[in-house]
Coordinates of C-alpha atoms in Angstrom, one line a residue:
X301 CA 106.6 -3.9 65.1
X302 CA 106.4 -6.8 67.3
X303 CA 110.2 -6.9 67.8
X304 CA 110.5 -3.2 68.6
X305 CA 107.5 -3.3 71.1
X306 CA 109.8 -6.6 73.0
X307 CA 113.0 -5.0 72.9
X308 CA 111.2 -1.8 74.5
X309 CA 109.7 -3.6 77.4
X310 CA 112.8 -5.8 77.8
X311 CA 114.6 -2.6 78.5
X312 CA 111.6 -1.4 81.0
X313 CA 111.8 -4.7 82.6
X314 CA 115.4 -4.4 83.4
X315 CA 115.6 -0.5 84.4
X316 CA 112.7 -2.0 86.5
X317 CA 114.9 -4.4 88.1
X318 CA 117.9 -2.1 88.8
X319 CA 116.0 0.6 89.9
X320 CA 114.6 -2.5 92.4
X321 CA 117.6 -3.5 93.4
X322 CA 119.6 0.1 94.0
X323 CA 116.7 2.7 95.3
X324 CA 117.7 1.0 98.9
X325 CA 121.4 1.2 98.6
X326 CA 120.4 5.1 97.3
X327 CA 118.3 6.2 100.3
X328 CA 120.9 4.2 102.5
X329 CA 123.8 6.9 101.7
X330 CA 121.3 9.9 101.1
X331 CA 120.6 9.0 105.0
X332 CA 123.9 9.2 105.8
X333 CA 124.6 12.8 104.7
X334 CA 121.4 13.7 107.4
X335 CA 122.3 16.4 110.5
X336 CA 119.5 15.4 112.8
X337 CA 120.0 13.1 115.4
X338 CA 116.9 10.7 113.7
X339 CA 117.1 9.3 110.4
X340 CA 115.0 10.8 107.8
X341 CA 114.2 10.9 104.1
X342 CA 114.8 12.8 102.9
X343 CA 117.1 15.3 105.0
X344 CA 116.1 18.5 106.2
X345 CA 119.7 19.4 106.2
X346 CA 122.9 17.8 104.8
X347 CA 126.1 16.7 107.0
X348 CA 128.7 14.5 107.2
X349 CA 128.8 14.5 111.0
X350 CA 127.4 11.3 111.0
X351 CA 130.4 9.9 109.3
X352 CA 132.7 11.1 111.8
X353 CA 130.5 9.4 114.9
X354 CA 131.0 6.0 113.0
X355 CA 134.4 6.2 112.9
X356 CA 134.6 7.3 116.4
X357 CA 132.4 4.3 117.5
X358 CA 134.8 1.7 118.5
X359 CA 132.3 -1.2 118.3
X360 CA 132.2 -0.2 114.8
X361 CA 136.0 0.4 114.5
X362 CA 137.0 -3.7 116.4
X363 CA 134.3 -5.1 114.4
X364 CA 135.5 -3.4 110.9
X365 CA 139.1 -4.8 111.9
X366 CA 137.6 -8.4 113.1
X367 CA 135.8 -8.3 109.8
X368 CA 139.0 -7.9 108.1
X369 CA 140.9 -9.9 109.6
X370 CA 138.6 -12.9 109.3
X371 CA 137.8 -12.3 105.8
X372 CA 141.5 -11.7 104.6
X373 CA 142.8 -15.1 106.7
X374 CA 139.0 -17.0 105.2
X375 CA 140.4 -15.9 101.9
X376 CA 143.8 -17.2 102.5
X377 CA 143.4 -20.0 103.6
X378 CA 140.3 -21.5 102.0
X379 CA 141.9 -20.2 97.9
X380 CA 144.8 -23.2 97.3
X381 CA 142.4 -25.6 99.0
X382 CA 139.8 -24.6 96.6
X383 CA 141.9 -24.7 93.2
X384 CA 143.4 -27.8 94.2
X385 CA 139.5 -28.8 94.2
X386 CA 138.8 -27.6 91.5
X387 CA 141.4 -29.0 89.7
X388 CA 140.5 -32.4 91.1
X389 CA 137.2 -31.9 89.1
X390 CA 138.4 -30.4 86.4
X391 CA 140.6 -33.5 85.8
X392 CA 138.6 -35.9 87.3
X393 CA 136.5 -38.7 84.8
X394 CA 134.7 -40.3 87.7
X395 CA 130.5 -40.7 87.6
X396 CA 130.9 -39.4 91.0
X397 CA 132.1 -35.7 89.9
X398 CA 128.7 -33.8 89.4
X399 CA 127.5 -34.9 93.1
X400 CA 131.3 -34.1 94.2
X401 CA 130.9 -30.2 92.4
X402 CA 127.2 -30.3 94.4
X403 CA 128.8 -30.9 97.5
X404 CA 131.5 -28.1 97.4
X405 CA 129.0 -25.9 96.0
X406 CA 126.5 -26.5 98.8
X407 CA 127.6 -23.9 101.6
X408 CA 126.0 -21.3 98.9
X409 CA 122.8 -23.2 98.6
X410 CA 122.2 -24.0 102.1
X411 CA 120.7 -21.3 104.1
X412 CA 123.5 -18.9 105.8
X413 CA 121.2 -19.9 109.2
X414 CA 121.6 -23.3 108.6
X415 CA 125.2 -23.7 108.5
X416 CA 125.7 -21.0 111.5
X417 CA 123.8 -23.3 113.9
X418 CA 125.3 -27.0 112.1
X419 CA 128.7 -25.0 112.9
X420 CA 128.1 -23.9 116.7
X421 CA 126.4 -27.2 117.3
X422 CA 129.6 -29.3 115.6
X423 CA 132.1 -27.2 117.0
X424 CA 130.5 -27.7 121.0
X425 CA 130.4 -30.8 120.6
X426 CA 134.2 -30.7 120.4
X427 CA 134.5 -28.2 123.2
X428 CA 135.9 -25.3 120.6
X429 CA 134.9 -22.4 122.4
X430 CA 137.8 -19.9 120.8
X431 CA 135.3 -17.2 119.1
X432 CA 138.9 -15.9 116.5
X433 CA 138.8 -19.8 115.6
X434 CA 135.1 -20.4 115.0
X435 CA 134.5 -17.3 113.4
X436 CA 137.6 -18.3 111.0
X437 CA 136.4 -22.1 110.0
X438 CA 133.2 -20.5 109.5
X439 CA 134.2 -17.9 107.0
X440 CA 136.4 -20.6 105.1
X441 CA 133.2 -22.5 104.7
X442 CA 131.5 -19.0 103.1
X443 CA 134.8 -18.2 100.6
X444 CA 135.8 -22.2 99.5
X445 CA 132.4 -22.4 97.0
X446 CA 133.3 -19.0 95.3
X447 CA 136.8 -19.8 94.5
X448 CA 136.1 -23.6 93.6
X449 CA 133.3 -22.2 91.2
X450 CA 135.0 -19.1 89.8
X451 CA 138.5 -21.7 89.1
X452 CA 135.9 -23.8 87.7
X453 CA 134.8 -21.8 85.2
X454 CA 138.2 -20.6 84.1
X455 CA 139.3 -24.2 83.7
X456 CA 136.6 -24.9 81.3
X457 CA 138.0 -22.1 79.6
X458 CA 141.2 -23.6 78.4
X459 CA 141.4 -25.5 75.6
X460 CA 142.4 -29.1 76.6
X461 CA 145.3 -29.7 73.7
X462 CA 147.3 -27.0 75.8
X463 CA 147.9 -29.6 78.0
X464 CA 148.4 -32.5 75.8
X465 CA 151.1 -30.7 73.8
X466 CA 152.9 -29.2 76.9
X467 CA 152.9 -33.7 78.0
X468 CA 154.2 -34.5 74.2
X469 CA 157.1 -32.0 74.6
X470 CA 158.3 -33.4 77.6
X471 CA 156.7 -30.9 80.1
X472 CA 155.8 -32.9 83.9
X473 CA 152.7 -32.4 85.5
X474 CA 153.9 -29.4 87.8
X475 CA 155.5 -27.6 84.9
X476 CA 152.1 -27.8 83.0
X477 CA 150.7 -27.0 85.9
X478 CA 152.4 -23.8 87.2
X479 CA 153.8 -22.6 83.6
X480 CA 150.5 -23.2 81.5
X481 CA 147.6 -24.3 83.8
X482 CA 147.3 -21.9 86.5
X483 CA 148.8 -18.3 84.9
X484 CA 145.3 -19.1 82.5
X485 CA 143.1 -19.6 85.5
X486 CA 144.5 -16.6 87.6
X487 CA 141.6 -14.3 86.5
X488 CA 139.1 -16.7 87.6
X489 CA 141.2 -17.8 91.0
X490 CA 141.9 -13.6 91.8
X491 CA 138.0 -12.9 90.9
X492 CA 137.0 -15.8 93.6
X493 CA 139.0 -14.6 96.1
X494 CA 137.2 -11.2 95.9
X495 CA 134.1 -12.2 96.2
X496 CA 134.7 -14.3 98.9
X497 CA 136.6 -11.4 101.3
X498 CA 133.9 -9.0 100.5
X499 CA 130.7 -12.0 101.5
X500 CA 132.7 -12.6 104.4
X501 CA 133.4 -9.0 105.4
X502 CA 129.2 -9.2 104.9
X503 CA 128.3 -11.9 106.7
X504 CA 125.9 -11.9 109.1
X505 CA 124.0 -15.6 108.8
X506 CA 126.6 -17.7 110.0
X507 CA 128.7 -15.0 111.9
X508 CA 125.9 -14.3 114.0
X509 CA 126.5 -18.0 116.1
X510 CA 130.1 -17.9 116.2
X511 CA 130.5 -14.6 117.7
X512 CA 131.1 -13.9 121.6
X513 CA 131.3 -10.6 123.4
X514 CA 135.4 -9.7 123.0
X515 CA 135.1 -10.9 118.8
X516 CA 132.5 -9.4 117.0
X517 CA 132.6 -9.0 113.2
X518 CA 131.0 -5.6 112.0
X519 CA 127.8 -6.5 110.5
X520 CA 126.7 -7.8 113.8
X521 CA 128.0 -4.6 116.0
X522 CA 125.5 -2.5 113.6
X523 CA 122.8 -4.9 114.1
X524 CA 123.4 -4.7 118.0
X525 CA 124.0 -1.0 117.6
X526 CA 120.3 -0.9 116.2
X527 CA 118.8 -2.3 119.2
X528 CA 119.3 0.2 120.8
X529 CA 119.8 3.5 118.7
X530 CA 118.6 4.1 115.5
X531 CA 120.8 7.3 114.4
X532 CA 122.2 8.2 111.1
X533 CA 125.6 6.6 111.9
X534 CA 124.3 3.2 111.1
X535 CA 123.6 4.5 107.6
X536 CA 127.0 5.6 107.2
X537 CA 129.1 2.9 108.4
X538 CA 126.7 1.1 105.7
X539 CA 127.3 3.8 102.9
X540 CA 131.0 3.4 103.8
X541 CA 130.5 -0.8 103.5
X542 CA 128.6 -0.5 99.7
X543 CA 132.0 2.1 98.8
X544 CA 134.4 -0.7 99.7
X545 CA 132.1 -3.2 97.6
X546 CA 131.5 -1.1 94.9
X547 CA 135.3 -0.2 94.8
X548 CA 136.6 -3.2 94.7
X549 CA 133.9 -4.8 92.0
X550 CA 134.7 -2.1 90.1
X551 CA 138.5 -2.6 90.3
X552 CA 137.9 -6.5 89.4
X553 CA 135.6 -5.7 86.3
X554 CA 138.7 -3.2 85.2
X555 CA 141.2 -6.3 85.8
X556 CA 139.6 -8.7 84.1
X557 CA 136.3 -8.1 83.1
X558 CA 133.8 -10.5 84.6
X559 CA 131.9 -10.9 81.7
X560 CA 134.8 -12.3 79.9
X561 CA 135.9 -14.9 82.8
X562 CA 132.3 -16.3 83.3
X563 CA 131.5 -16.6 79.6
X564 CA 132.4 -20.2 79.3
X565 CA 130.3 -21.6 82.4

């Protein structure tokens, strides 16, 4: 009896917790399909005007494609040098290796206002004014920790005799490397890189210093946009943001399964 009245309130506790986290996303995209000019909850009558006003907005449009851009050269360029770190750790026997894996993990535990202002303040103070640039060293700094963790915990995955045999038949380090090593760690690498682009597409914390008045990232045109106006619009350029995240989560989980790339860390 006592096991059956647990499992039930385990499961309340977690419908609990979803319902916590979702109900917000929810009433964001019910929002979005309002006619009036105001937002309301819930509508009095159902459109998808408010869609097209988005699209039409072009501080919404440059910052999408700022957002994209940033993220998609973040991702780039921050993904080899974080699986080459990782496979420094991986490999590595040193005492120093659990504060070195704390210290390229830290840009996730730091607050996101922290490193914004430790960014503009470092990056003055070498007269780097270029907004493309700053916004672009920043967003490395938000995508390196998810790829060094997610390679991480692919590497701990592989079973350490696949590299010993592949060195007694005769294999060199860059044939176990590319041939064994990294076609096992793709998953983890790929799933990394996703979660980075779509946090950087999201970022506000750190974009919100880096930013000047010709590069603005998306997430900070609809918070400006809200100063002023507080119409449907911003609801659904935020509906359309939680599609593209849900989309491609969902198209990651189908690749290769996140529960089966995180089991062994």
């Amino acid at each position: 009896m006592t096991d059956i009245v647990q499992g039930y309130s385990f499961r309340i506790v977690v419908w609990a917790l979803y319902i916590f986290l979702l109900a917000p996303l929810v009433c964001v995209v019910i929002v979005s399909f309002n006619y009036e000019p105001v937002q309301s909850f819930p509508p009095s009558a159902w459109s998808l005007r408010w869609y097209g006003e988005a699209l039409r907005n072009s501080n919404f449009v440059n910052g999408a494609f700022v957002s994209a851009w940033v993220a998609l050269g973040a991702t780039l360029i921050a993904t080899p040098i974080g699986v080459m770190a990782a496979l420094g750790l991986w490999s590595s026997s040193s005492r120093f290796k659990p504060a070195l894996e704390a210290l390229f993990i830290a840009p996730i535990i730091v607050p996101g206002l922290v490193t914004g202002i430790s960014l503009l303040v470092a990056l003055s103070a070498v007269e780097m004014r270029a907004a493309p640039v700053k916004l672009l060293i920043g967003h490395v700094l938000i995508v390196l920790p998810y790829v060094i963790r997610t390679t991480l915990a692919s590497l701990a995955q592989i079973n350490p005799s696949l590299k010993e045999a592949a060195e007694t038949l005769g294999a060199s380090y860059r044939q176990t490397l590319f041939e064994i090593i990294l076609p096992l760690v793709r998953p983890g690498i790929v799933a990394g890189m996703i979660f980075g682009f779509i946090l950087s597409f999201d970022d506000v914390n750190v974009s919100l210093f880096l930013v000047d008045a010709r590069t603005t990232t998306l997430p900070i045109s609809v918070m400006s946009y809200l100063q002023y106006s507080f119409d449907p619009s911003v609801a659904a350029i935020s509906s359309l943001m939680i599609a593209m995240t849900f989309v491609i989560t969902l198209l990651l989980e189908r690749m290769f399964g996140l529960k089966r790339l995180f089991a062994g860390h």
